[in-house]
Amino acid sequence: MPVARPSRRIAHLDMDAFFASVELLSYPELRGLPVVVGGARIAPPKKLPDGRHEFARLKSYSGRGVVTTSTYEARALGVFSGMGLMRSAQFAPEAFLLPACFDAYRDTSRRFKAAVAQIAPTIEDRGIDEIYIDLTELADATLPLVRRLKAAVFAATGLTCSVGVAPNKLLAKIGSDLQKPDGVTVLLPEDVASRIWPLHVKKINGIGAKTAAHLEKLGIHAIGELAQTSVDMLTQHFGPRIGAWLSRAANGVDDSPVVTWRAPKSLSRETTFERDLHVRHDRAELSRQLAALCARLAEDLNKKGYAGHTIGVKLRFADFHLVTREITWPQAMFAAESLLHAARHCLKRDLFSTTNRQRIRLLGVRCGALTDREQTAVDSAPKSRQGELPF
DNA sequence: TCTGGGGTCCTAGGACCC
DNA sequence: TCTGGGGTCCTAGGACCC
């Protein structure tokens, strides 16, 4: 006889248009207007002698930045996260453009999470602007509890959030998106057919553009259609693991626990150049950039107390083709010079043999197979000899 | 006028060992 | 000489998420 799992009560809390909302706290005069946050290298608004600010407009932007977040007013004009800023200017040329200020977002993030933890301490961090909360052990009824959480978040940050509550993370996440902004959605198992099945399969966390397109080709658009599809059929197209998962997810089944802490697996730094750099003609600049990335990565490792055995490089070429190379050493590294030495080791000439691999738009360095720094006796740079390197 | 930066997890093949 | 499985580690790429 199967043992009945005790029913859980999981919340997903998602801050509303987070980065843009934090910015509006600093610039309340932009409230109600289309505002876009993005662009790594743009200057913050200039303060005029009379105390007002001079803001940049989207149409005046030139560069390779993308939209990090936009206000709901900007979204109404067709400007969404991930869109190139130059392209989004076609939809909303007069929208205001602010540079991302990550220190401020991290600080606000800490405050909203601390406020939630005062009420419900079992929290899974899902990035800067969202968390899962396990409410199972709390005595309070759901709606009053969620109202308290939202009030605490607002008191700590001045910002609103949207919350979904359900028996598992999968449904809670879908729920928090159903009424945005400043919404609350409670889903019960018996709501799956009426409220989840009509939604598009992309609403399931883990089904992205590729899987959705594949499902579309099979004539599967809504989650309900996915739920009606046999596991055999899904396994044929997506493999046994993903096939089984798709079927369970479409039926609202998810046993994954709320994980309160995870050790980091890797740290990385990368940069997209303002113009594509040529392997030979811009050799000196590429070399400087690689050294700078290694220095920043070493700082990160130092701050967090890690060293790593695996060092990798990432290159995106002008045609957007992506290549990664990595190498694992017996000794863990953390010093900038060691990272640089290992990163150079990954860069071999054959990476640049074809003509469409001559110009590089992005360079990255990654450190994986992390260990605690205390257990790393000495960071000795790998002693292997290096032949001629591209940069 | 395309397409940031920081992550996680999965797959698949080859090396190597028992 | 030919022929096994099973297991782990490493590497490259890809899908996905915030």
Short mmCIF file of N, CA, C and O in Angstrom, two decimals, chain A residues 188-250:
data_model
loop_
_atom_site.label_atom_id
_atom_site.label_comp_id
_atom_site.label_asym_id
_atom_site.label_seq_id
_atom_site.Cartn_x
_atom_site.Cartn_y
_atom_site.Cartn_z
N LEU A 188 -4.67 24.59 -5.65
CA LEU A 188 -4.83 23.28 -5.02
C LEU A 188 -4.70 22.22 -6.10
O LEU A 188 -4.85 22.51 -7.28
N PRO A 189 -4.45 20.96 -5.70
CA PRO A 189 -4.30 19.90 -6.70
C PRO A 189 -5.49 19.84 -7.66
O PRO A 189 -5.32 19.62 -8.86
N GLU A 190 -6.68 20.09 -7.14
CA GLU A 190 -7.85 19.98 -8.00
C GLU A 190 -8.00 21.15 -8.97
O GLU A 190 -8.88 21.14 -9.83
N ASP A 191 -7.12 22.17 -8.82
CA ASP A 191 -7.16 23.30 -9.75
C ASP A 191 -6.34 23.06 -11.02
O ASP A 191 -6.40 23.87 -11.96
N VAL A 192 -5.56 21.98 -11.04
CA VAL A 192 -4.62 21.77 -12.15
C VAL A 192 -5.35 21.76 -13.49
O VAL A 192 -4.97 22.46 -14.43
N ALA A 193 -6.42 20.98 -13.59
CA ALA A 193 -7.12 20.85 -14.87
C ALA A 193 -7.69 22.19 -15.33
O ALA A 193 -7.55 22.57 -16.49
N SER A 194 -8.29 22.92 -14.43
CA SER A 194 -8.98 24.15 -14.85
C SER A 194 -8.04 25.34 -15.01
O SER A 194 -8.25 26.19 -15.87
N ARG A 195 -6.98 25.41 -14.20
CA ARG A 195 -6.17 26.63 -14.21
C ARG A 195 -4.79 26.45 -14.83
O ARG A 195 -4.18 27.44 -15.26
N ILE A 196 -4.27 25.22 -14.84
CA ILE A 196 -2.92 25.00 -15.38
C ILE A 196 -2.99 24.46 -16.81
O ILE A 196 -2.25 24.90 -17.68
N TRP A 197 -3.87 23.53 -17.05
CA TRP A 197 -3.92 22.90 -18.37
C TRP A 197 -4.16 23.85 -19.52
O TRP A 197 -3.64 23.64 -20.62
N PRO A 198 -4.92 24.94 -19.35
CA PRO A 198 -5.09 25.84 -20.50
C PRO A 198 -3.83 26.64 -20.84
O PRO A 198 -3.75 27.22 -21.93
N LEU A 199 -2.85 26.69 -19.95
CA LEU A 199 -1.66 27.53 -20.18
C LEU A 199 -0.72 26.89 -21.20
O LEU A 199 -0.68 25.67 -21.36
N HIS A 200 0.10 27.74 -21.82
CA HIS A 200 1.09 27.25 -22.78
C HIS A 200 2.20 26.48 -22.06
O HIS A 200 2.55 26.81 -20.93
N VAL A 201 2.73 25.45 -22.72
CA VAL A 201 3.77 24.61 -22.11
C VAL A 201 4.98 25.41 -21.61
O VAL A 201 5.65 25.00 -20.66
N LYS A 202 5.24 26.57 -22.22
CA LYS A 202 6.40 27.37 -21.80
C LYS A 202 6.27 27.92 -20.38
O LYS A 202 7.24 28.39 -19.80
N LYS A 203 5.06 27.89 -19.85
CA LYS A 203 4.87 28.36 -18.48
C LYS A 203 5.48 27.40 -17.45
O LYS A 203 5.62 27.75 -16.28
N ILE A 204 5.80 26.20 -17.90
CA ILE A 204 6.45 25.24 -17.00
C ILE A 204 7.93 25.58 -16.89
O ILE A 204 8.62 25.69 -17.90
N ASN A 205 8.38 25.78 -15.67
CA ASN A 205 9.77 26.10 -15.42
C ASN A 205 10.65 24.93 -15.84
O ASN A 205 10.56 23.85 -15.25
N GLY A 206 11.46 25.12 -16.86
CA GLY A 206 12.28 24.03 -17.38
C GLY A 206 11.98 23.73 -18.84
O GLY A 206 12.75 23.07 -19.51
N ILE A 207 10.82 24.21 -19.31
CA ILE A 207 10.53 24.13 -20.74
C ILE A 207 10.86 25.48 -21.35
O ILE A 207 10.20 26.48 -21.07
N GLY A 208 11.92 25.50 -22.13
CA GLY A 208 12.36 26.74 -22.76
C GLY A 208 11.98 26.78 -24.22
O GLY A 208 11.13 26.01 -24.69
N ALA A 209 12.66 27.64 -24.95
CA ALA A 209 12.32 27.87 -26.36
C ALA A 209 12.45 26.59 -27.19
O ALA A 209 11.59 26.28 -28.01
N LYS A 210 13.55 25.85 -26.99
CA LYS A 210 13.82 24.67 -27.82
C LYS A 210 12.79 23.57 -27.59
O LYS A 210 12.24 23.02 -28.54
N THR A 211 12.57 23.26 -26.32
CA THR A 211 11.63 22.19 -26.01
C THR A 211 10.22 22.58 -26.44
O THR A 211 9.47 21.75 -26.98
N ALA A 212 9.86 23.85 -26.23
CA ALA A 212 8.53 24.31 -26.63
C ALA A 212 8.35 24.18 -28.14
O ALA A 212 7.30 23.73 -28.61
N ALA A 213 9.40 24.54 -28.90
CA ALA A 213 9.31 24.44 -30.36
C ALA A 213 9.16 22.98 -30.78
O ALA A 213 8.38 22.66 -31.69
N HIS A 214 9.89 22.11 -30.11
CA HIS A 214 9.79 20.67 -30.41
C HIS A 214 8.37 20.16 -30.13
O HIS A 214 7.78 19.44 -30.93
N LEU A 215 7.83 20.59 -28.99
CA LEU A 215 6.46 20.18 -28.63
C LEU A 215 5.45 20.73 -29.64
O LEU A 215 4.52 20.03 -30.03
N GLU A 216 5.66 21.97 -30.04
CA GLU A 216 4.76 22.59 -31.03
C GLU A 216 4.69 21.73 -32.29
O GLU A 216 3.62 21.52 -32.86
N LYS A 217 5.86 21.26 -32.71
CA LYS A 217 5.92 20.44 -33.93
C LYS A 217 5.12 19.16 -33.78
O LYS A 217 4.62 18.60 -34.76
N LEU A 218 5.02 18.70 -32.52
CA LEU A 218 4.23 17.48 -32.26
C LEU A 218 2.76 17.82 -32.07
O LEU A 218 1.96 16.94 -31.75
N GLY A 219 2.42 19.10 -32.23
CA GLY A 219 1.03 19.51 -32.07
C GLY A 219 0.63 19.74 -30.63
O GLY A 219 -0.55 19.81 -30.30
N ILE A 220 1.63 19.87 -29.75
CA ILE A 220 1.35 20.07 -28.33
C ILE A 220 1.63 21.52 -27.97
O ILE A 220 2.78 21.98 -28.04
N HIS A 221 0.59 22.25 -27.61
CA HIS A 221 0.76 23.66 -27.27
C HIS A 221 0.46 23.90 -25.80
O HIS A 221 1.24 24.50 -25.09
N ALA A 222 -0.71 23.46 -25.35
CA ALA A 222 -1.13 23.72 -23.98
C ALA A 222 -0.62 22.61 -23.05
O ALA A 222 -0.36 21.48 -23.47
N ILE A 223 -0.49 22.97 -21.78
CA ILE A 223 -0.02 22.00 -20.78
C ILE A 223 -0.98 20.80 -20.72
O ILE A 223 -0.56 19.66 -20.57
N GLY A 224 -2.27 21.06 -20.91
CA GLY A 224 -3.25 19.98 -20.90
C GLY A 224 -3.00 18.96 -22.01
O GLY A 224 -3.14 17.75 -21.80
N GLU A 225 -2.59 19.46 -23.17
CA GLU A 225 -2.27 18.55 -24.28
C GLU A 225 -1.04 17.72 -23.95
O GLU A 225 -0.96 16.54 -24.30
N LEU A 226 -0.10 18.33 -23.26
CA LEU A 226 1.09 17.59 -22.83
C LEU A 226 0.70 16.50 -21.83
O LEU A 226 1.21 15.38 -21.88
N ALA A 227 -0.23 16.85 -20.96
CA ALA A 227 -0.67 15.88 -19.95
C ALA A 227 -1.38 14.68 -20.59
O ALA A 227 -1.34 13.57 -20.05
N GLN A 228 -2.01 14.91 -21.76
CA GLN A 228 -2.72 13.82 -22.43
C GLN A 228 -1.78 12.95 -23.26
O GLN A 228 -2.19 11.91 -23.77
N THR A 229 -0.55 13.40 -23.43
CA THR A 229 0.40 12.67 -24.29
C THR A 229 1.04 11.53 -23.50
O THR A 229 1.40 11.70 -22.35
N SER A 230 1.19 10.38 -24.15
CA SER A 230 1.73 9.22 -23.45
C SER A 230 3.20 9.42 -23.13
O SER A 230 3.94 10.06 -23.88
N VAL A 231 3.63 8.84 -22.01
CA VAL A 231 5.04 8.91 -21.62
C VAL A 231 5.91 8.27 -22.70
O VAL A 231 7.02 8.74 -22.97
N ASP A 232 5.42 7.20 -23.31
CA ASP A 232 6.17 6.52 -24.37
C ASP A 232 6.51 7.48 -25.51
O ASP A 232 7.64 7.55 -25.97
N MET A 233 5.50 8.20 -25.93
CA MET A 233 5.67 9.15 -27.02
C MET A 233 6.68 10.22 -26.62
O MET A 233 7.57 10.58 -27.39
N LEU A 234 6.55 10.74 -25.40
CA LEU A 234 7.46 11.79 -24.96
C LEU A 234 8.88 11.26 -24.82
O LEU A 234 9.85 11.93 -25.15
N THR A 235 8.99 10.02 -24.34
CA THR A 235 10.31 9.39 -24.20
C THR A 235 10.98 9.22 -25.56
O THR A 235 12.19 9.43 -25.70
N GLN A 236 10.18 8.86 -26.56
CA GLN A 236 10.74 8.72 -27.91
C GLN A 236 11.39 10.01 -28.39
O GLN A 236 12.42 9.99 -29.04
N HIS A 237 10.77 11.13 -28.06
CA HIS A 237 11.26 12.40 -28.59
C HIS A 237 12.27 13.10 -27.69
O HIS A 237 13.10 13.87 -28.17
N PHE A 238 12.18 12.87 -26.38
CA PHE A 238 13.01 13.66 -25.46
C PHE A 238 13.91 12.81 -24.57
O PHE A 238 14.62 13.36 -23.73
N GLY A 239 13.89 11.50 -24.74
CA GLY A 239 14.68 10.63 -23.87
C GLY A 239 13.89 10.26 -22.63
O GLY A 239 12.90 10.91 -22.31
N PRO A 240 14.34 9.21 -21.94
CA PRO A 240 13.55 8.68 -20.84
C PRO A 240 13.40 9.66 -19.67
O PRO A 240 12.32 9.78 -19.07
N ARG A 241 14.47 10.37 -19.39
CA ARG A 241 14.45 11.23 -18.22
C ARG A 241 13.52 12.43 -18.42
O ARG A 241 12.61 12.69 -17.64
N ILE A 242 13.79 13.16 -19.49
CA ILE A 242 13.00 14.36 -19.76
C ILE A 242 11.56 13.98 -20.12
O ILE A 242 10.61 14.67 -19.72
N GLY A 243 11.41 12.85 -20.85
CA GLY A 243 10.06 12.40 -21.21
C GLY A 243 9.19 12.18 -19.98
O GLY A 243 8.06 12.67 -19.91
N ALA A 244 9.75 11.49 -19.01
CA ALA A 244 9.00 11.21 -17.78
C ALA A 244 8.73 12.49 -17.01
O ALA A 244 7.63 12.72 -16.49
N TRP A 245 9.75 13.38 -16.99
CA TRP A 245 9.58 14.64 -16.26
C TRP A 245 8.49 15.51 -16.89
O TRP A 245 7.66 16.09 -16.18
N LEU A 246 8.47 15.59 -18.23
CA LEU A 246 7.47 16.40 -18.92
C LEU A 246 6.06 15.96 -18.53
O LEU A 246 5.19 16.79 -18.27
N SER A 247 5.87 14.63 -18.50
CA SER A 247 4.55 14.10 -18.20
C SER A 247 4.13 14.43 -16.77
O SER A 247 3.00 14.85 -16.51
N ARG A 248 5.08 14.26 -15.86
CA ARG A 248 4.78 14.56 -14.45
C ARG A 248 4.47 16.04 -14.27
O ARG A 248 3.51 16.42 -13.60
N ALA A 249 5.32 16.87 -14.89
CA ALA A 249 5.14 18.31 -14.74
C ALA A 249 3.78 18.76 -15.27
O ALA A 249 3.08 19.54 -14.64
N ALA A 250 3.39 18.22 -16.43
CA ALA A 250 2.12 18.62 -17.03
C ALA A 250 0.95 18.23 -16.15
O ALA A 250 -0.11 18.85 -16.17
#
